[in-house]
Amino acid sequence: MATATHTTPDRVTFERSPDSYKHWKLAFDGPVATLSMDVQEDAGLSPDYRLKLNSYDLGVDIELADAIQRIRFEHPEVHCVLITSMKERIFCAGANIFMLRGSTHNWKVNFCKFTNETRLAMEDASEHSGITFIAALNGICAGGGYELALACDEIILVDDGNSAVSLPETPLLGVLPGTGGLTRVVDKRKVRRDLADFFGTIAEGVRGKRAVEWRLVDAVYPTSQFKERVAKRARELAAQSDRPASGSGIVLGPLNAQVSDDALKYSAVTLDIDRARRVATLTVSAPTDEQPDTPEGILAAGDRFWPLRAFRELDDAVLHLRLNEPLIGTVVLKTVGDASAVLAVDDTLLRHTDHWAVREIIHFMKRTLKRVDLTSRSFFALIEPGSCFAGSLFELAIAADRSYMKDDPDEPNAIALSGMNSGPLPMSNGLTRLQTRFLGTPERVDEVLAEKEPFDAQAAMDAGLVSFAPDELDWDDEVRLAVEGRAAFSPDALTGMEANLRFAGPETMETKIFGRLTAWQNWIFIRPNAVGEQGALTAYGTQKRPEFDFNRT
Amino acid sequence: MATATHTTPDRVTFERSPDSYKHWKLAFDGPVATLSMDVQEDAGLSPDYRLKLNSYDLGVDIELADAIQRIRFEHPEVHCVLITSMKERIFCAGANIFMLRGSTHNWKVNFCKFTNETRLAMEDASEHSGITFIAALNGICAGGGYELALACDEIILVDDGNSAVSLPETPLLGVLPGTGGLTRVVDKRKVRRDLADFFGTIAEGVRGKRAVEWRLVDAVYPTSQFKERVAKRARELAAQSDRPASGSGIVLGPLNAQVSDDALKYSAVTLDIDRARRVATLTVSAPTDEQPDTPEGILAAGDRFWPLRAFRELDDAVLHLRLNEPLIGTVVLKTVGDASAVLAVDDTLLRHTDHWAVREIIHFMKRTLKRVDLTSRSFFALIEPGSCFAGSLFELAIAADRSYMKDDPDEPNAIALSGMNSGPLPMSNGLTRLQTRFLGTPERVDEVLAEKEPFDAQAAMDAGLVSFAPDELDWDDEVRLAVEGRAAFSPDALTGMEANLRFAGPETMETKIFGRLTAWQNWIFIRPNAVGEQGALTAYGTQKRPEFDFNRT
């Protein structure tokens, strides 16, 4: 269970570009983009499994995430995305079982987390960016394949007497659908729970009219009409978008990080790894060069515009930590530079939220901060003289599990808020981080937002904006003890504690997926009934039948 | 991990009465009852651990649950309950660690589930029954002790320079507080999440003014004032109740079940156990004798009034299944008798909801049905000729994961709704079972409730009230295959699937506790970092220090 039986890459990278996609074809036809799955069996992240029948591993999903991201930024003219398959009679068989079986627990958990984030990014594009998604199921659609379809706005299934949608995890594998399937079936598509129960136990799935009647898909069409009806529906949905009809987008160039054994250095982000202490330091720098302040200027700056650049780098660094540095337990968050430069960029963004590109940048910042919230490492923000925890960067301080602000009269040190703290960057629970923080004193939210002056350490403590404000004499010891103490605790208990404390307040489909469903999935993923010698995941594809310990909790 | 290292009773019983309490003293003073914890070290359910420092096992909590229940029914004059301890300088040390360490996983999970239900029953009494709770913390209050306090309306802590509240699970034991602690800290008491994070990592806890400032307790008083201030506050809260000032209650007599190896027979409920097939059949019978239809008549009938009697028996049977029959995976729900008799009782209840005793009976029915929802066994309702799935008993059919209704023109078979299906018996998610069922077609709720005639099998299928309606030719085979098929699946996957499908719609503190927190706790409870040879739970109280696998998920 604890050790992988197949080789994994030394370092997973998350940057992709369409010309190097191995598993997807991206085609454009006016306002409709078609993203076709065509998984190369022998091009998995590890050579030890074959990605048959459009089954996928993390590498396949990294390309999908890249494609969605590029459509949003590089193709403003795309208003609807068709997700389909190039393989005959097969849409997608779901996550590759042999990959799952041979993976460590933390790989499985992070694989599921990333795929969940990719699906949620599709729903985010639909809700906020005028891009709708249609799953055009041209063949069998099982497990994670159906979970991908569930993330689309509409699901159209071919009615060929054979193609079905299914969640065979429980009957075949003894695990749960790991990418939001159960939640989306009953909460998003609102399938009746008894029908969902039946559906979740039949490996062969449901097809044809019954799939429509049970709300599992939106429409079925015979093979002869399928493509035409799908295309028609895509044009209809595309016509409802508020995205521009034409014009150039923002091309997402390579990040060009300098990679060494213990650091990743980007243009505005640095990640320093201290494996001996199991601590990483993630530092974000304020812009140092002049930033555009009009939509035209932003389009001209493209991916060099600071917030897009810094948050892309931050996103990449967080993903790197999750997959490539599993032993790092604590992440110290720092910022450095001119706070007024950060606030000026915030101001530019807030003045142009109705421009499609600004909208995309803000939603991307939001998704990156959600990735931080959902990363199972402890985050401590250190607010020191010379830092710039202001506006959108202050979100990092309140995304952290705790913050420490140095209170030294000889060294000015301040934090500041902006309109970016009052709504544009909500958490998965639908609240802003300030609202979540001040759940018990909701009047505080408006009070701190009304304050136009920066907060020094004492003011920040009084306002409840930081956790602790040690003075210059205590600072070093207090911070050191906090970081060292954290590193000594059970990482599992910390993961569970953080997952429960970070998301107070309302639950959403998103928090349900990450909180409830993921937790149950994690539990099942380490139970002997799934991964033990006689477990169902172990037995799958062999001649052996699983043998269960039938004790119920 | 899988086998208990200490002996547990062959059969846990759930009936208690105050004269036989071993661990609590229940005292009455007008409108204030005082429930004092005084755990007998050597009177645990197993002789293999000692319940030191007011630490508790399931037996202690069964008495607490009984006491709360009796206060509600037997003492209408009680308007406020003080929860405190008889031990000097110790309120409660939480769940007994040695008990946890020696228990099977399913025992631990069910122990936590029951204690959670007991705490939620206190909050239910506060919200709905005019009984407030004060935790009078006369000494150290750790872990589950603080979780008990969190379930009270107010927490008053003695300020003696030593007594603190704490959740030491993460730093000392490598597990999570298992009885709602983390959720209640940030969601109920709305402690700021960074302070909660700090609090959750310091074994010594927080005391004095800081505990008040951080919202962990409501007040602190020096030892000299403590008793007096607590008593004063109890009288103030009691004065706000809408319970009767005096009068006799309903005494809850013994259930007198006939117990044999494979059955429990009560007056209106029978539980038949088929261990070879891992199936139990739970049958509820309609009233056969005349039932009172006035509050006076109900008080005179007392615990013989059918709904109270039948649901007490149902509650006991479900608890028996959970703790004593862990191998039973599927529960077949049946009813038998005169549906009109059930509907007549429903009508009586609904006409007198403003009477305190009727109110108690309805809320108890609600809590019992929630216990069914939260039981990790598969429930299939079989609706056959002669059954009485009507009104409050129809809730069982839609609490079930599926229902099968026999469609035989030669044998009349009907279901019926009543006002009990439209609000008085909500699920943990705050919705009625009909609302949850029809989340996708909310207009259906009022449509089916407006129907005054019973539904035969076809009408029930058309209305979406049952899952399947096999005809008389298919009935035996279809039901048999469904039950046999269910028994063959991984019990863990079923548990996770059911926990996710049963609670669509809104989340509440209650569903957060059972969905999110419990799932994480279950995961952590089987991780080697907690229960492995070098795990923190294993090492606790020994000379050994835990050794962790520091890989983070």
mmCIF file of C-alpha atoms in Angstrom, chain B residues 267-270 282-288 306 333-339 341-342 382-390 393 396:
data_model
loop_
_atom_site.group_PDB
_atom_site.id
_atom_site.type_symbol
_atom_site.label_atom_id
_atom_site.label_comp_id
_atom_site.label_asym_id
_atom_site.label_seq_id
_atom_site.Cartn_x
_atom_site.Cartn_y
_atom_site.Cartn_z
ATOM 1 C CA SER B 267 -44.034 -5.441 20.877
ATOM 2 C CA ALA B 268 -44.189 -3.682 17.491
ATOM 3 C CA VAL B 269 -40.794 -4.439 15.985
ATOM 4 C CA THR B 270 -39.079 -7.673 15.073
ATOM 5 C CA LEU B 282 -36.610 -5.430 10.375
ATOM 6 C CA THR B 283 -40.396 -5.491 10.570
ATOM 7 C CA VAL B 284 -42.524 -2.758 12.111
ATOM 8 C CA SER B 285 -46.143 -3.498 12.932
ATOM 9 C CA ALA B 286 -48.989 -1.012 12.858
ATOM 10 C CA PRO B 287 -50.946 -0.496 16.061
ATOM 11 C CA THR B 288 -53.449 -3.264 16.669
ATOM 12 C CA TRP B 306 -47.767 3.170 19.683
ATOM 13 C CA LEU B 333 -37.327 -3.146 5.942
ATOM 14 C CA LYS B 334 -40.879 -4.413 6.160
ATOM 15 C CA THR B 335 -44.079 -3.226 7.720
ATOM 16 C CA VAL B 336 -47.190 -5.180 8.527
ATOM 17 C CA GLY B 337 -50.675 -4.226 9.585
ATOM 18 C CA ASP B 338 -53.394 -1.697 9.070
ATOM 19 C CA ALA B 339 -52.178 1.425 7.277
ATOM 20 C CA ALA B 341 -54.248 2.798 12.016
ATOM 21 C CA VAL B 342 -50.826 4.339 11.297
ATOM 22 C CA LEU B 382 -39.965 -4.384 0.571
ATOM 23 C CA ILE B 383 -43.502 -3.178 0.058
ATOM 24 C CA GLU B 384 -45.728 -6.220 -0.084
ATOM 25 C CA PRO B 385 -49.420 -6.933 0.285
ATOM 26 C CA GLY B 386 -50.329 -6.616 3.933
ATOM 27 C CA SER B 387 -47.743 -3.918 4.560
ATOM 28 C CA CYS B 388 -48.485 -0.478 5.985
ATOM 29 C CA PHE B 389 -45.911 1.923 4.542
ATOM 30 C CA ALA B 390 -48.122 4.877 5.319
ATOM 31 C CA LEU B 393 -43.853 4.487 8.386
ATOM 32 C CA LEU B 396 -38.769 4.097 6.290
#
